[in-house]
JSON list of C-alpha atoms in Angstrom, two decimals:
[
{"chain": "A", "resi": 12, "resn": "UNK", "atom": "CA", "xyz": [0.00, 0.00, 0.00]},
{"chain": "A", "resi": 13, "resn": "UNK", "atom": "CA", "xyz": [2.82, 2.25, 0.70]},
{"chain": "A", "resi": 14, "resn": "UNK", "atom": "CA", "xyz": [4.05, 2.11, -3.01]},
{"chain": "A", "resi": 15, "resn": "UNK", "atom": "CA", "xyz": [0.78, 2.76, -3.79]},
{"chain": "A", "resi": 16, "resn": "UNK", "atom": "CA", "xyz": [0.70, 5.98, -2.35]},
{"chain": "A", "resi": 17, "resn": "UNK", "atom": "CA", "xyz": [4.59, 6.99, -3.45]},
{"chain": "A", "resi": 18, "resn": "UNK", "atom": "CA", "xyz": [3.66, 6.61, -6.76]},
{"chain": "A", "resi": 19, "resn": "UNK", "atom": "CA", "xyz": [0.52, 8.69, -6.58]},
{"chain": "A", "resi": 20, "resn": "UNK", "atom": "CA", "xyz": [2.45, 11.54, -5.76]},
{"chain": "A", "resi": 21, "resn": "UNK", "atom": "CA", "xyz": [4.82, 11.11, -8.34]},
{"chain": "A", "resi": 22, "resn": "UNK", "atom": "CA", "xyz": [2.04, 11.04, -10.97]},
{"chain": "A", "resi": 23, "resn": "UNK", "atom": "CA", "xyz": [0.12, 14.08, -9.43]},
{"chain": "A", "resi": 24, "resn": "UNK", "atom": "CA", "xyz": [3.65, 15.95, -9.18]},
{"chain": "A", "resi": 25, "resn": "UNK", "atom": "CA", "xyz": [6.24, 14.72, -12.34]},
{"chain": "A", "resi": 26, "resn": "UNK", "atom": "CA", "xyz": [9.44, 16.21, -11.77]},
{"chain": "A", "resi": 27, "resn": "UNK", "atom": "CA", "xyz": [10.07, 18.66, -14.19]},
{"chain": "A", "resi": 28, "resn": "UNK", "atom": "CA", "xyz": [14.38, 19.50, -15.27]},
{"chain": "A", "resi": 29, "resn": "UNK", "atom": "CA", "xyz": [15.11, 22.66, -16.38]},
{"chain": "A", "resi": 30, "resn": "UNK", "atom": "CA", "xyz": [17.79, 24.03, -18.64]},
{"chain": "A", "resi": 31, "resn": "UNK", "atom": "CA", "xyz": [20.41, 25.62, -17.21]},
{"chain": "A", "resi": 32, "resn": "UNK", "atom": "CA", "xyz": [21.74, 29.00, -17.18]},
{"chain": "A", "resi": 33, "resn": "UNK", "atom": "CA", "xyz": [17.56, 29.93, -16.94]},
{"chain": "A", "resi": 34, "resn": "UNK", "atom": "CA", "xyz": [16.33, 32.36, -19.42]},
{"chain": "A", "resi": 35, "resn": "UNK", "atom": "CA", "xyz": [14.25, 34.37, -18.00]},
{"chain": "A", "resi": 36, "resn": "UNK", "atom": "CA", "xyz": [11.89, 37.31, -19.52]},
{"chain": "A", "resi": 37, "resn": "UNK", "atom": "CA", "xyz": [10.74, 40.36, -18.57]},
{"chain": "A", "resi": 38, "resn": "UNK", "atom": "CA", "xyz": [7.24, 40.86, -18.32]},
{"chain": "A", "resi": 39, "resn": "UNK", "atom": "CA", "xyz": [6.97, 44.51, -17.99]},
{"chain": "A", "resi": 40, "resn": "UNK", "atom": "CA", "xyz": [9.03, 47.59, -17.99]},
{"chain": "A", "resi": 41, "resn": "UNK", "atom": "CA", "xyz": [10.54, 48.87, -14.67]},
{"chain": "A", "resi": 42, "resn": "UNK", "atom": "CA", "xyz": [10.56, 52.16, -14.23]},
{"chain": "A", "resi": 43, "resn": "UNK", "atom": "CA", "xyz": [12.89, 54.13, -11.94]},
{"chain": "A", "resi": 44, "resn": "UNK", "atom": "CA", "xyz": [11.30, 58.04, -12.07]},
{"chain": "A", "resi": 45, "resn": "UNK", "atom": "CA", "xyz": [8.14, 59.30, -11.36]},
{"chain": "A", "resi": 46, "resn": "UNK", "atom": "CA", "xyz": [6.44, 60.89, -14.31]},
{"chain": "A", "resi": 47, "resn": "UNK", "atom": "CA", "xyz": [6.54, 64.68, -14.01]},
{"chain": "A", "resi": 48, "resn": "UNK", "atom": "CA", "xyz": [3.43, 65.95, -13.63]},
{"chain": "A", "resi": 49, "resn": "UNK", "atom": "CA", "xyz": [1.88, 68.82, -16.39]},
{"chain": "A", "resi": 50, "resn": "UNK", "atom": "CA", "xyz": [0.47, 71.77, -14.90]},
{"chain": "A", "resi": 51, "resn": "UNK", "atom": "CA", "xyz": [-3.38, 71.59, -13.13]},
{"chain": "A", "resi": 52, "resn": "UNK", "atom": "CA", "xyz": [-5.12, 74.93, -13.06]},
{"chain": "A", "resi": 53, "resn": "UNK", "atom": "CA", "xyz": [-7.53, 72.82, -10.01]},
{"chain": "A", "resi": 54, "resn": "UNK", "atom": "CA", "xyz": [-4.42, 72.41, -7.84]},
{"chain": "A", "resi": 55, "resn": "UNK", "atom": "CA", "xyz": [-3.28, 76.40, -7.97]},
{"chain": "A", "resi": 56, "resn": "UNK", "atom": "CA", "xyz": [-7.69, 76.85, -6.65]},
{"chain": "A", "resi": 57, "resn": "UNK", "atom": "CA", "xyz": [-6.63, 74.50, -4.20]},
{"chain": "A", "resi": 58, "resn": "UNK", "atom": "CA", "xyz": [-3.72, 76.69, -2.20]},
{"chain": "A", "resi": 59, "resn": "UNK", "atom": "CA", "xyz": [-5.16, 78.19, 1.03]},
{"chain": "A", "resi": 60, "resn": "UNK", "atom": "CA", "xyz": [-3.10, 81.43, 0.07]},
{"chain": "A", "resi": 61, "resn": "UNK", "atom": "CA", "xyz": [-5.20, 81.59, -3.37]},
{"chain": "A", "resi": 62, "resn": "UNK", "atom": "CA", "xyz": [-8.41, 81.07, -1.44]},
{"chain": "A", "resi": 63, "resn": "UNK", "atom": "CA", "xyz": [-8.16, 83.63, 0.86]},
{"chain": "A", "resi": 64, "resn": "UNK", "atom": "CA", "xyz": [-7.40, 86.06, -1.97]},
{"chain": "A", "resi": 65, "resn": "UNK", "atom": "CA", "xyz": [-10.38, 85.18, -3.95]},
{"chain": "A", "resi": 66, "resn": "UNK", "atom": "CA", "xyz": [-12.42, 85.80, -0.71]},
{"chain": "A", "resi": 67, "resn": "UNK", "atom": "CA", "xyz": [-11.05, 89.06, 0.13]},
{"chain": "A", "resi": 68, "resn": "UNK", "atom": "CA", "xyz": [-11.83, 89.97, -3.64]},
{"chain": "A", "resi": 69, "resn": "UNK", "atom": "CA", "xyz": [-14.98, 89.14, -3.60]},
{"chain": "A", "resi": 70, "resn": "UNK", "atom": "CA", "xyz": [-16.03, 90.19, -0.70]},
{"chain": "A", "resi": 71, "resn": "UNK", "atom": "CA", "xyz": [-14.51, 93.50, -1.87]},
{"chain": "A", "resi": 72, "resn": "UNK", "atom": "CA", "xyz": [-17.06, 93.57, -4.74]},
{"chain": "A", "resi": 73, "resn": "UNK", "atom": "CA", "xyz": [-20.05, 92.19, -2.67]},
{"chain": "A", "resi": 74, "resn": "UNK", "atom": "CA", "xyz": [-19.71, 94.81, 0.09]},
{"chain": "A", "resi": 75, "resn": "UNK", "atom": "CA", "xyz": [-20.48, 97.93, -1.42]},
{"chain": "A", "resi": 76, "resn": "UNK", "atom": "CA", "xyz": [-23.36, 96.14, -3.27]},
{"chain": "A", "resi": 77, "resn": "UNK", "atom": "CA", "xyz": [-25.02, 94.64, 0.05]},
{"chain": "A", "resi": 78, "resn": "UNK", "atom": "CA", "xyz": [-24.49, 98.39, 2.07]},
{"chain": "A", "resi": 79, "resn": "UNK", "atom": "CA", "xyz": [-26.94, 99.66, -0.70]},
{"chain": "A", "resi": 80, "resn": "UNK", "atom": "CA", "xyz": [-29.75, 97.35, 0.16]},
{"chain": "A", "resi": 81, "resn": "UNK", "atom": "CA", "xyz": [-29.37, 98.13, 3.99]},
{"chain": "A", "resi": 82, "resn": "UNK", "atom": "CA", "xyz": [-32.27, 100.55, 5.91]},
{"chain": "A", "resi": 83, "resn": "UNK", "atom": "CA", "xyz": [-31.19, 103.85, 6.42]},
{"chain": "A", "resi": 84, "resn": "UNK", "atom": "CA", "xyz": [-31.36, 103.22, 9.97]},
{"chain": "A", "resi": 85, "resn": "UNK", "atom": "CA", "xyz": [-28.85, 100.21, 10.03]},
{"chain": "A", "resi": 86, "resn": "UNK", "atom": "CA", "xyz": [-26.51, 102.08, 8.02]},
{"chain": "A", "resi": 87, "resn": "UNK", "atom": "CA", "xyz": [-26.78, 105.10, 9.98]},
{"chain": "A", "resi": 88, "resn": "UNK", "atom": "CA", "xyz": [-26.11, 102.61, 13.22]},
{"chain": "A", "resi": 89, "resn": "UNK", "atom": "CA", "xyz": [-23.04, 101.15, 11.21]},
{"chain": "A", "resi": 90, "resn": "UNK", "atom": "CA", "xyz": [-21.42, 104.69, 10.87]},
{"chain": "A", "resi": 91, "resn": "UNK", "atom": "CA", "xyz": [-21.91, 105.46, 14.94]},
{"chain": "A", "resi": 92, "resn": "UNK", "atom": "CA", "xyz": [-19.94, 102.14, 15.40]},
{"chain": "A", "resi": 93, "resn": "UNK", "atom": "CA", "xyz": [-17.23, 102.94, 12.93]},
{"chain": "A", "resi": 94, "resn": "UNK", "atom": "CA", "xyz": [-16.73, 106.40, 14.05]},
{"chain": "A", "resi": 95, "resn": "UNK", "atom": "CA", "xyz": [-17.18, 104.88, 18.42]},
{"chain": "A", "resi": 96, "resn": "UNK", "atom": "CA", "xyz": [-14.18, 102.48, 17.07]},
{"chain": "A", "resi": 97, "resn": "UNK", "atom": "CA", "xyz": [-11.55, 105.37, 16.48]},
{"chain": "A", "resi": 98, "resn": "UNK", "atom": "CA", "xyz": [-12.13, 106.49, 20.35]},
{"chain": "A", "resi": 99, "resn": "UNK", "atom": "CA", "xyz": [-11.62, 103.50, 22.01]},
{"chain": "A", "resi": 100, "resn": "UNK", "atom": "CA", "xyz": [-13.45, 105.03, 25.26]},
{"chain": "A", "resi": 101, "resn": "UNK", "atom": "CA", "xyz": [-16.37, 105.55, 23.11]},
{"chain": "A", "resi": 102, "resn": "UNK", "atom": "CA", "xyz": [-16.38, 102.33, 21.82]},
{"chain": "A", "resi": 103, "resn": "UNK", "atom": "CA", "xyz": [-16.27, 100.87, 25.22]},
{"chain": "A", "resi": 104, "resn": "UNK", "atom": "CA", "xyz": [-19.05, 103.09, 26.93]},
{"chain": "A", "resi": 105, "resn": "UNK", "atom": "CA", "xyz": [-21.08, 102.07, 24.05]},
{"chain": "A", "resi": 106, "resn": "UNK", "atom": "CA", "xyz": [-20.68, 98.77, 24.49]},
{"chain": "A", "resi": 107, "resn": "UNK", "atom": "CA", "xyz": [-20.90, 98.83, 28.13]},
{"chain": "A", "resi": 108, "resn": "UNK", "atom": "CA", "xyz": [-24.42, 100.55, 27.59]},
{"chain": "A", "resi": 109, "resn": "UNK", "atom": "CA", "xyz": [-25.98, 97.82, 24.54]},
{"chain": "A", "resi": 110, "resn": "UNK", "atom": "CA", "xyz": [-25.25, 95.47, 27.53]},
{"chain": "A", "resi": 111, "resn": "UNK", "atom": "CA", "xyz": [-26.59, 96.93, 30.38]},
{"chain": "A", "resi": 112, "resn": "UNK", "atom": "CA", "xyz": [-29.82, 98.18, 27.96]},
{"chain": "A", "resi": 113, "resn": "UNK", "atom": "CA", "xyz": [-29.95, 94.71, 26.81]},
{"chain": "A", "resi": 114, "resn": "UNK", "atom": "CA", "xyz": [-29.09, 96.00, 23.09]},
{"chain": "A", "resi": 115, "resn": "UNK", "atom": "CA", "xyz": [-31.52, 98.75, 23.03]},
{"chain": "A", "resi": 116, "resn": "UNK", "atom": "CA", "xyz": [-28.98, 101.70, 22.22]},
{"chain": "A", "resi": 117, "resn": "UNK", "atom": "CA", "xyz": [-29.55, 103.96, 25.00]},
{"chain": "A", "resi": 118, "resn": "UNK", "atom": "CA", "xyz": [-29.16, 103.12, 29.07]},
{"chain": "A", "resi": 119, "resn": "UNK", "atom": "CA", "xyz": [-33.27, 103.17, 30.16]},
{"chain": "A", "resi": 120, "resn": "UNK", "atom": "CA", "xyz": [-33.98, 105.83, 32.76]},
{"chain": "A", "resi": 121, "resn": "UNK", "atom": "CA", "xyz": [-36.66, 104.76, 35.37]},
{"chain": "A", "resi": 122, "resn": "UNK", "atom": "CA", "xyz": [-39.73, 106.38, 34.60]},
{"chain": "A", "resi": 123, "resn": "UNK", "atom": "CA", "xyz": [-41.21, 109.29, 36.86]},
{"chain": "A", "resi": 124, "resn": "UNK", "atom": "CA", "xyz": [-44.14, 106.33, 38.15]},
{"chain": "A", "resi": 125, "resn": "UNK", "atom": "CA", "xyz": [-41.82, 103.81, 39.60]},
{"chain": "A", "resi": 126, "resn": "UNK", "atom": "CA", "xyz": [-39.47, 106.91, 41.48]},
{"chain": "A", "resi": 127, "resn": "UNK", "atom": "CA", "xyz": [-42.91, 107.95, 43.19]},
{"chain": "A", "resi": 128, "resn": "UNK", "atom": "CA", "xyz": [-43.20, 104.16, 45.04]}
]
């Protein structure tokens, strides 16, 4: 039974003899460099530097546009701030007083009705 077996394998394996030196082929080109890129008009959008000028240039463009649409009385609030933020002791007294108004503008003075109780 054991010869059986040996010769099994030998069928289901034949030995196969080579030539020597081997000859071997390539299969496929190796290569050593990297491909240079070409030039991407996507990756120069992509810089953080780039982005933040297209921003600021838009924004430059868009700003003058959205102060036309604003009430008189918003823009006329906008200018009190600007001018408060040259004095910085006017910008702080008005802030001081939106907060202690609750963002009304002016401080509230008690009425004459609640000084009488």
């Amino acid at each position: 039974m054991n010869q059986n077996v040996s010769n099994m394998l030998i069928l289901e394996h034949p030995k196969k003899v080579t030539a020597y030196p081997l000859q071997l082929k390539p299969h496929a080109a190796y290569q050593y460099f990297e491909v240079k890129k070409g030039f991407n008009l996507f990756s120069i959008l992509k810089n953080p530097m780039v982005l933040m000028m297209l921003f600021s240039g838009g924004m430059m463009f868009m700003m003058p546009k959205l102060m036309e649409g604003m009430d008189p009385e918003e823009r006329a609030q906008m200018q009190q701030q600007m001018q408060n933020q040259q004095d910085p002791s006017k910008m702080l007294s008005s802030l001081w007083n939106d907060i202690s108004a609750g963002g009304q503008g002016e401080v509230a003075q008690p009425s004459a009705k609640s000084k009488k109780k």
